[in-house]
Coordinates of C-alpha atoms and ligand atoms in Angstrom, one line a residue:
X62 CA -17.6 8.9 -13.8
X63 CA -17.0 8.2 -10.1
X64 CA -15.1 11.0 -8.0
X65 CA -13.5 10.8 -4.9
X66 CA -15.6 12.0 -2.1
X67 CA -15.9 12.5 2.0
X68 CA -19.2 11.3 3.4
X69 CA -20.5 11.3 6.8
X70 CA -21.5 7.6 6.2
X71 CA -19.7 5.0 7.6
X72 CA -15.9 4.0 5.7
X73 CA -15.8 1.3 3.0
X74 CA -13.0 0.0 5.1
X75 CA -12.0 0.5 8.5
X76 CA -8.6 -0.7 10.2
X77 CA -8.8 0.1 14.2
X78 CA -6.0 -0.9 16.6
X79 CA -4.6 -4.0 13.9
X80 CA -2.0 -5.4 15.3
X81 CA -0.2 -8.8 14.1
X82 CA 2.7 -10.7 15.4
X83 CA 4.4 -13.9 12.9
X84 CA 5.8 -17.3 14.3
X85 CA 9.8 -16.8 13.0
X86 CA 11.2 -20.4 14.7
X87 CA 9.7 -20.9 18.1
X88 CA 8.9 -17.1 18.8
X89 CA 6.3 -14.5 17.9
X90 CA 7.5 -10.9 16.3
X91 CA 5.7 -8.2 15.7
X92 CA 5.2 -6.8 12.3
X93 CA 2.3 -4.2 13.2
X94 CA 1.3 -2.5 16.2
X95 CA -2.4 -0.8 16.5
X96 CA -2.7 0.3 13.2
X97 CA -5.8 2.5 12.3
X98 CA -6.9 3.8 9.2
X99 CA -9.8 4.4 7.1
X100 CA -10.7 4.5 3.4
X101 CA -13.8 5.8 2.2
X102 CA -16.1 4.7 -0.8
X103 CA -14.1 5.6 -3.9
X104 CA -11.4 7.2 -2.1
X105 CA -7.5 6.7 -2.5
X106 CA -5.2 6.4 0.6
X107 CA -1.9 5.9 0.3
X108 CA 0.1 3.5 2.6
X109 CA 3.6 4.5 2.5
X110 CA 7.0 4.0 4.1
X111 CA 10.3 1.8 3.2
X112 CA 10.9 -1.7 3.4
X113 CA 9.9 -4.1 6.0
X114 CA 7.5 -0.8 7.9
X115 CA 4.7 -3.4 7.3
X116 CA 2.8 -2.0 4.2
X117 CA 2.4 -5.9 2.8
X118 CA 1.6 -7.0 5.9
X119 CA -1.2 -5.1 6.5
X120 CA -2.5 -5.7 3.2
X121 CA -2.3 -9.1 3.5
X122 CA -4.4 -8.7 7.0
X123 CA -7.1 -7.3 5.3
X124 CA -7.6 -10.1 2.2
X125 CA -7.3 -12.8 4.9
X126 CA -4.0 -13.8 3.5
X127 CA -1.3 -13.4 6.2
X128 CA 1.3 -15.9 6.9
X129 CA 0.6 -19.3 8.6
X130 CA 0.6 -18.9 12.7
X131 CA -0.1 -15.5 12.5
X132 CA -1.9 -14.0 15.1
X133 CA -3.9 -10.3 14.7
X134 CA -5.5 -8.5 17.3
X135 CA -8.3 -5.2 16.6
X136 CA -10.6 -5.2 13.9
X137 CA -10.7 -5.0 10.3
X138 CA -14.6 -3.5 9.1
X139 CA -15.3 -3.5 5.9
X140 CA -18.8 -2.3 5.1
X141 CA -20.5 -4.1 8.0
X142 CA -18.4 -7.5 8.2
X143 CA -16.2 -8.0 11.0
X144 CA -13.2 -9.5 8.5
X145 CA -11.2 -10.8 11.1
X146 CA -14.4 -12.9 12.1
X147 CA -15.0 -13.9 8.6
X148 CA -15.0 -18.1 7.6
X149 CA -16.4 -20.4 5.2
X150 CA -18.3 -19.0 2.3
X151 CA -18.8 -15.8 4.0
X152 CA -14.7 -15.6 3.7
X153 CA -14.3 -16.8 -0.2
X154 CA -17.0 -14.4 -0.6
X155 CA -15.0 -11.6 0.7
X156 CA -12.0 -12.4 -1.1
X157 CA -13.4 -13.0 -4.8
X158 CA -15.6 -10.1 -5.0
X159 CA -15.3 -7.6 -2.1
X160 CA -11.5 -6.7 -2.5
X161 CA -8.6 -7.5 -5.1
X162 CA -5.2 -7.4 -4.8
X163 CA -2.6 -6.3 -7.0
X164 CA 1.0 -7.3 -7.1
X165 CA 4.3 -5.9 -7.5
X166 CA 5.1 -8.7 -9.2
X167 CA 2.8 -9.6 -11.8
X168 CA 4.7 -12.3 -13.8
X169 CA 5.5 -14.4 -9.7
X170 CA 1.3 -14.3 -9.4
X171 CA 0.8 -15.6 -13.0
X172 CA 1.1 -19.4 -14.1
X173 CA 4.2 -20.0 -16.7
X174 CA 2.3 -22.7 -18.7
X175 CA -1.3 -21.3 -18.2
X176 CA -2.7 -19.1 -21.2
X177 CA -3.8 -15.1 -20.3
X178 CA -7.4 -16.4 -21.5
X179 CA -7.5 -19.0 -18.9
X180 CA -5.9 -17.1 -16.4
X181 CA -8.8 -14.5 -16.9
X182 CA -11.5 -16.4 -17.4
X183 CA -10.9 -19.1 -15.0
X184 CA -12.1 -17.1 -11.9
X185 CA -14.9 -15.8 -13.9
X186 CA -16.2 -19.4 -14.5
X187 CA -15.3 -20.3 -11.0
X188 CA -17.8 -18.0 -9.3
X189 CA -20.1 -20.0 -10.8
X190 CA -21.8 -17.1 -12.7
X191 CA -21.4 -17.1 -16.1
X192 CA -19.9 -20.2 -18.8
X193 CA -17.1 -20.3 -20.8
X194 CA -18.2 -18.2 -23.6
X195 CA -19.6 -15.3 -22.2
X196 CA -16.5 -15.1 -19.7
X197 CA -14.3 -15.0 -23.2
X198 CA -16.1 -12.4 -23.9
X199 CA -16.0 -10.1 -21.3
X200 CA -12.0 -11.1 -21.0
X201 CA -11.2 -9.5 -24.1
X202 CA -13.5 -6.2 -23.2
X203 CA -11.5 -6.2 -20.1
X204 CA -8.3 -6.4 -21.8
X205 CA -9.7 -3.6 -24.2
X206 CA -10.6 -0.9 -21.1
X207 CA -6.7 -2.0 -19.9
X208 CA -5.6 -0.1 -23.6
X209 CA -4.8 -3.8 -24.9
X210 CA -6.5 -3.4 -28.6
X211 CA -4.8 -7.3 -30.0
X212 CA -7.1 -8.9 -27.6
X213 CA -7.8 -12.2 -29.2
X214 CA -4.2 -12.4 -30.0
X215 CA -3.1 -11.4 -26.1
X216 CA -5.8 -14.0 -24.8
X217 CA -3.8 -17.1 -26.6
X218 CA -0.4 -16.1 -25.5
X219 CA 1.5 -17.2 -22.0
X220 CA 2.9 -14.8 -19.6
X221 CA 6.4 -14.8 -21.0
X222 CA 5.2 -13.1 -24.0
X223 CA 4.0 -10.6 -22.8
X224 CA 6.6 -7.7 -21.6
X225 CA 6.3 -6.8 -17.3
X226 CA 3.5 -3.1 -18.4
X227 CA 1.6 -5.1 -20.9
X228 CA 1.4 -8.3 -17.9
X229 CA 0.5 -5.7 -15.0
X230 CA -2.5 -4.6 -17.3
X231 CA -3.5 -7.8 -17.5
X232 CA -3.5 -8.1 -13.8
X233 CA -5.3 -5.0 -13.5
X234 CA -8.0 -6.1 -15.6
X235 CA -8.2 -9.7 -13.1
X236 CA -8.5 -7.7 -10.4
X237 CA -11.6 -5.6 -11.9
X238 CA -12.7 -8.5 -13.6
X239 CA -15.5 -9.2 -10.1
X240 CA -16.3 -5.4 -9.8
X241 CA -14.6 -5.3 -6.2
X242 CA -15.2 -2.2 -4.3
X243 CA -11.8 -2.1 -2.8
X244 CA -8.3 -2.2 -4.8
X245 CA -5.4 -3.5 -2.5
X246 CA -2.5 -2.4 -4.8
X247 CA 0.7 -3.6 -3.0
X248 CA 3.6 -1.4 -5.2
X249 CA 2.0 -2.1 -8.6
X250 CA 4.6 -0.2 -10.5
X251 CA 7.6 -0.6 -8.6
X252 CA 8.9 -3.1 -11.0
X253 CA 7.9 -0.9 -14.1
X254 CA 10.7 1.5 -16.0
X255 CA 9.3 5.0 -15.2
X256 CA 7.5 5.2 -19.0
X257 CA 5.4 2.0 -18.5
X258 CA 4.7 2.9 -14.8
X259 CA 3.3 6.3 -15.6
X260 CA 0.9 4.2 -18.2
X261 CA -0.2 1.6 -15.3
X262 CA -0.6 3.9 -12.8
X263 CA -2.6 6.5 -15.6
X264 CA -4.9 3.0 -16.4
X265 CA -5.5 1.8 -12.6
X266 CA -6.6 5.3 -11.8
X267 CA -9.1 5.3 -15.1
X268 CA -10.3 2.3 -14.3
X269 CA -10.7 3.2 -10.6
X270 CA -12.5 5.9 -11.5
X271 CA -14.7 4.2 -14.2
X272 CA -15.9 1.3 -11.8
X273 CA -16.1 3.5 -9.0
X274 CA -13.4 1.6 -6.8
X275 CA -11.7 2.5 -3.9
X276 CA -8.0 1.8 -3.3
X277 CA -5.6 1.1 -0.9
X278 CA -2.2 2.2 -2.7
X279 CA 0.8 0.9 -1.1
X280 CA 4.4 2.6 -2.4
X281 CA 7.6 3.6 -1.4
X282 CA 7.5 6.5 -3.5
X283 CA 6.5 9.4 -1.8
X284 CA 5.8 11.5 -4.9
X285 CA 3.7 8.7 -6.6
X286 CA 1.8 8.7 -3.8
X287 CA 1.1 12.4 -3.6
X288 CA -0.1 12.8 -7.3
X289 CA -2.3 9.6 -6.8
X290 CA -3.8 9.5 -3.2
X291 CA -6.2 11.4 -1.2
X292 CA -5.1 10.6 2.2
X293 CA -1.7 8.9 2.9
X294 CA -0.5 7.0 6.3
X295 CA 2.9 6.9 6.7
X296 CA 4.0 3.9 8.3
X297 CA 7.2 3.4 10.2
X298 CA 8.6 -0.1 12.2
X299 CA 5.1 -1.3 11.8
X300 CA 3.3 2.0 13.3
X301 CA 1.5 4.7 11.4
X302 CA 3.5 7.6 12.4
X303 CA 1.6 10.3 10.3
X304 CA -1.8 10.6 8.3
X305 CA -2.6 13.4 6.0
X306 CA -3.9 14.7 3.2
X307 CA -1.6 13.7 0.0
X308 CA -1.8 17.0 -1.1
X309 CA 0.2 18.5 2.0
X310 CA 2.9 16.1 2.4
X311 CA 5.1 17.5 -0.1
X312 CA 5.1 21.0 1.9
X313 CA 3.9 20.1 5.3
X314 CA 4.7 17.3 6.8
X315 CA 4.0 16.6 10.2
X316 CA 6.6 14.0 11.5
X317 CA 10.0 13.9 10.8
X318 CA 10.2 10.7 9.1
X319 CA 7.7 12.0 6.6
X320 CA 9.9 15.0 6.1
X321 CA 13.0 13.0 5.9
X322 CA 11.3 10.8 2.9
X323 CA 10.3 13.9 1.2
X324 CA 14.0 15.2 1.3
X325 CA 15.6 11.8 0.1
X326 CA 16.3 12.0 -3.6
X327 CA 16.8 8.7 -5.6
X328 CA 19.9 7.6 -6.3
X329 CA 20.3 8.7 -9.9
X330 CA 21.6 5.1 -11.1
X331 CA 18.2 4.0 -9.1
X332 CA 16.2 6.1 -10.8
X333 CA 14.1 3.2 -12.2
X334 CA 14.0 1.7 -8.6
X335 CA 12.9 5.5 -7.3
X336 CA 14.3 3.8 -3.5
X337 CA 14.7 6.6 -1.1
X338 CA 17.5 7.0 1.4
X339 CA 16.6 8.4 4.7
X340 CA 20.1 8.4 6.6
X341 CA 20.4 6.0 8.5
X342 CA 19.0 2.1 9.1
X343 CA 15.1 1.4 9.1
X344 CA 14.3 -0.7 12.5
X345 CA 11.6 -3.6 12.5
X346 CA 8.4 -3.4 14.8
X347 CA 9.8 -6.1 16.3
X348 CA 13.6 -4.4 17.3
X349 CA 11.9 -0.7 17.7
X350 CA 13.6 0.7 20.8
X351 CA 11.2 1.6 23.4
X352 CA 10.0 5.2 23.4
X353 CA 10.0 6.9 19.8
X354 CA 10.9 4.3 17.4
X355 CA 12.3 7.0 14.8
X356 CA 15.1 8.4 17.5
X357 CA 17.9 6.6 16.3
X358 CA 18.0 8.4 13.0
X359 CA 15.9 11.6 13.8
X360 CA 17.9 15.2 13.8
X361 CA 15.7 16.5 15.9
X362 CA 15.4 13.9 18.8
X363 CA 15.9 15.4 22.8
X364 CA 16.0 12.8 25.5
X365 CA 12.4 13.4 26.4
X366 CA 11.6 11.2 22.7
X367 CA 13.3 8.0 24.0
X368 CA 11.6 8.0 27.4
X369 CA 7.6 8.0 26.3
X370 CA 6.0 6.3 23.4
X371 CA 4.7 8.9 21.6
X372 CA 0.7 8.6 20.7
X373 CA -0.4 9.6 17.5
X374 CA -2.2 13.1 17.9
X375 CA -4.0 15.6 15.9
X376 CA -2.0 18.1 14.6
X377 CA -4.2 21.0 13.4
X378 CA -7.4 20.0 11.5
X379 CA -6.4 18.0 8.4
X380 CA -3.1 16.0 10.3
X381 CA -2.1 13.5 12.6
X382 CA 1.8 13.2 14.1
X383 CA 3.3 10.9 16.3
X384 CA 5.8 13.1 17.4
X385 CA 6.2 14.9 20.8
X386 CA 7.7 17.8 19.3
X387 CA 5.0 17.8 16.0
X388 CA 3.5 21.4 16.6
X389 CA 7.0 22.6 17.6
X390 CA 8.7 22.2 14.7
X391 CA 5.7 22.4 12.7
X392 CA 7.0 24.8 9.4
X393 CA 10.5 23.7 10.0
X394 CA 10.9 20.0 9.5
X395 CA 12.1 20.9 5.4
X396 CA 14.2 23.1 6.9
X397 CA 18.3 22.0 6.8
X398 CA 20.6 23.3 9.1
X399 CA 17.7 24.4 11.7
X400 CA 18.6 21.9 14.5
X401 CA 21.9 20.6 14.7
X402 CA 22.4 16.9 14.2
X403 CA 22.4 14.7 17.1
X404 CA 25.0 12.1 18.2
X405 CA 22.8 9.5 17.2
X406 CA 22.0 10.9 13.8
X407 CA 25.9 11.4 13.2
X408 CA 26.5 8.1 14.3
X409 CA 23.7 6.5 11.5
X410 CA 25.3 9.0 8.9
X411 CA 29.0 7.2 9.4
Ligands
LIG552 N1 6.7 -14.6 6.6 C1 7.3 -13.8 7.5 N2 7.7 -14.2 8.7 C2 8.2 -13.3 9.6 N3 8.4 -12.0 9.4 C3 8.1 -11.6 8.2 C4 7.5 -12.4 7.2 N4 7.2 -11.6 6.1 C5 7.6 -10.4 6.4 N5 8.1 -10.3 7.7 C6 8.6 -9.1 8.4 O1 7.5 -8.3 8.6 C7 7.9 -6.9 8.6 C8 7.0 -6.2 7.6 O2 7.1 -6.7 6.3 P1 6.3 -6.2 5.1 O3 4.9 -5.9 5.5 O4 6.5 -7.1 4.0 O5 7.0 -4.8 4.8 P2 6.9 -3.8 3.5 O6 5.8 -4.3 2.6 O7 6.5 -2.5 4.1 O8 8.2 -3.8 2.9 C9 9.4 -6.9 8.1 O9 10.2 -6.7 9.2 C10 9.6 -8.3 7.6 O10 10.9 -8.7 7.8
LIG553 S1 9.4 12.1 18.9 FE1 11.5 12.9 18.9 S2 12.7 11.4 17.9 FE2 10.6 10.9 17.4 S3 10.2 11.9 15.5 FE3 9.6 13.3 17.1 S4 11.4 14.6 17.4 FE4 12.1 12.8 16.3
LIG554 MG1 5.9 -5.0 0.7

């Protein structure tokens, strides 16, 4: 069994200063602005924050699949390619056996009319490395490691026969099928009823673990993300506004945004959906005020945060904040009642 590990080497993957704007109409917005993370041989790291912060989008940047017209800027590294640079063969390469992705939405990437066996074995055959037989073959031990024990059955059926948990294993077991040394798992359980997600996410980790993978895994769900990640980025408007070790999040977090997703409890009717409600409205990268793009619905924001950008910095030795008042209110950001609200906050609560 692989385990997570730090090494001096150089990371698997390596995101520095990514930054990508989309054509909308006859203008350019941006979606992310100098994003930099890294994720290490075998290692886990979390991207998290809500809707629209630019999760998918930076996913998308590093398997080459970003919208038509798109233009990025920095560099995506993954063990020695420049992927940015990457064309050709070099590029299909890359994409079928280097990284895999994996959907919120299995049954939207699956064909209605294809068979599982096909859809599993059709890649397999495609790479040009082994024939049909053989690919049948090491289909159904795939489906196997993904706890589906009616294999042959499983291989004959279409998508709609299969319930959402039994078509995300299947899915999982595509995205091992080429050994790829990176997992890009964009909210694989989101769609799941919390029984069937806690199976996924319990399989995607065994077979991270088994293959030796590493894994980018992208969620909303702050508390998934602590029981399954090593590191976490938090992204917000289409910045990272904190990195840490998952572990700590829960009880230290180092930006108020992170500390505001930690306090937001799921709507109990939402359970299923787990969204969390940080008073307030999220902002795009591409509407961010200037200055700190949080301030509109931060209870701890002084005039000084709307002036200056603030740059992400080191906070201690396992932590980075992009927050001018980080080591400040380091300790107190769980706090309630420490810091009275600000007009702006009372204004987003209305
Ligand atoms: N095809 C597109 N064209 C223009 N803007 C887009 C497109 N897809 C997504 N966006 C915008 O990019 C931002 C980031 O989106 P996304 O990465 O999908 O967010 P997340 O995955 O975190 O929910 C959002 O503001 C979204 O509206
Ligand atoms: S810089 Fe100011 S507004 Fe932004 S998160 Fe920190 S305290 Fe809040
Ligand atoms: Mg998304």
């Amino acid at each position: 069994m692989t385990t997570t590990h730090r090494s001096t080497d150089a990371p698997l993957l390596s995101v520095e200063d990514l930054s990508v704007e989309l054509r909308v109409g006859e203008e350019m917005r941006t979606v992310l602005k100098q994003v930099s993370f890294s994720v290490e041989a075998g290692q886990t790291v979390g991207l998290v924050g809500e809707s629209g912060s630019g999760k998918s989008m930076t996913v998308r940047a590093i398997s080459r699949l970003l919208p038509e017209g798109a233009q990025t800027s920095g560099r995506i590294g993954f063990d020695g390619l420049d992927v940015l640079d990457l064309r050709g063969e070099a590029l299909r390469k890359y994409r079928a056996s280097d990284v895999a992705m994996i959907f919120q939405d299995a049954r939207a990437h699956t064909n209605p009319v294809r068979r599982i066996g096909d859809f599993l074995t059709e890649s397999m055959i495609l790479n040009g490395k082994i024939g049909r037989k053989k690919a049948e073959q090491t289909a159904t031990e795939l489906l196997e490691a993904v706890g589906i024990h009616d294999a042959a059955r499983r291989l004959k059926q279409h998508p709609h026969e299969l319930s959402g948990g039994l078509l995300q294993r299947v899915m999982i077991a595509s995205a091992v099928a080429a050994r790829p040394r990176l997992i890009l798992a964009d909210e694989p359980t989101t769609a799941l009823d919390v029984t069937t997600q806690a199976e996924v996410m319990a399989i995607l980790k065994r077979m991270q673990q088994e293959y030796g993978m590493a894994m980018l895994f992208i969620t909303h769900d702050l508390e998934l993300a602590g029981a399954v990640c090593d590191d976490t980025v938090v992204l917000y408007a289409g910045e990272v506004v904190e990195q840490q070790q998952a572990k700590r999040l829960h009880h230290d977090p180092l930006h108020p945004y992170t500390a505001a997703l930690v306090q937001a409890r799921p709507d109990i009717n939402q359970r299923a959906e787990r969204l969390p409600s940080v008073p307030g409205h999220p902002t795009t990268a591409y509407e961010a005020p200037a200055g700190c793009a949080f301030a509109p619905r931060c209870r701890f924001a002084q005039d000084r945060c709307r002036e200056t950008k603030p740059e992400l910095v080191a906070i201690g030795d396992h932590g980075e904040s992009r927050c001018v008042r980080a080591v400040e209110l380091r300790g107190t950001l769980l706090m309630s009642g420490t810091t009275p609200l600000t007009a702006d906050t009372e204004e987003a609560a209305l």
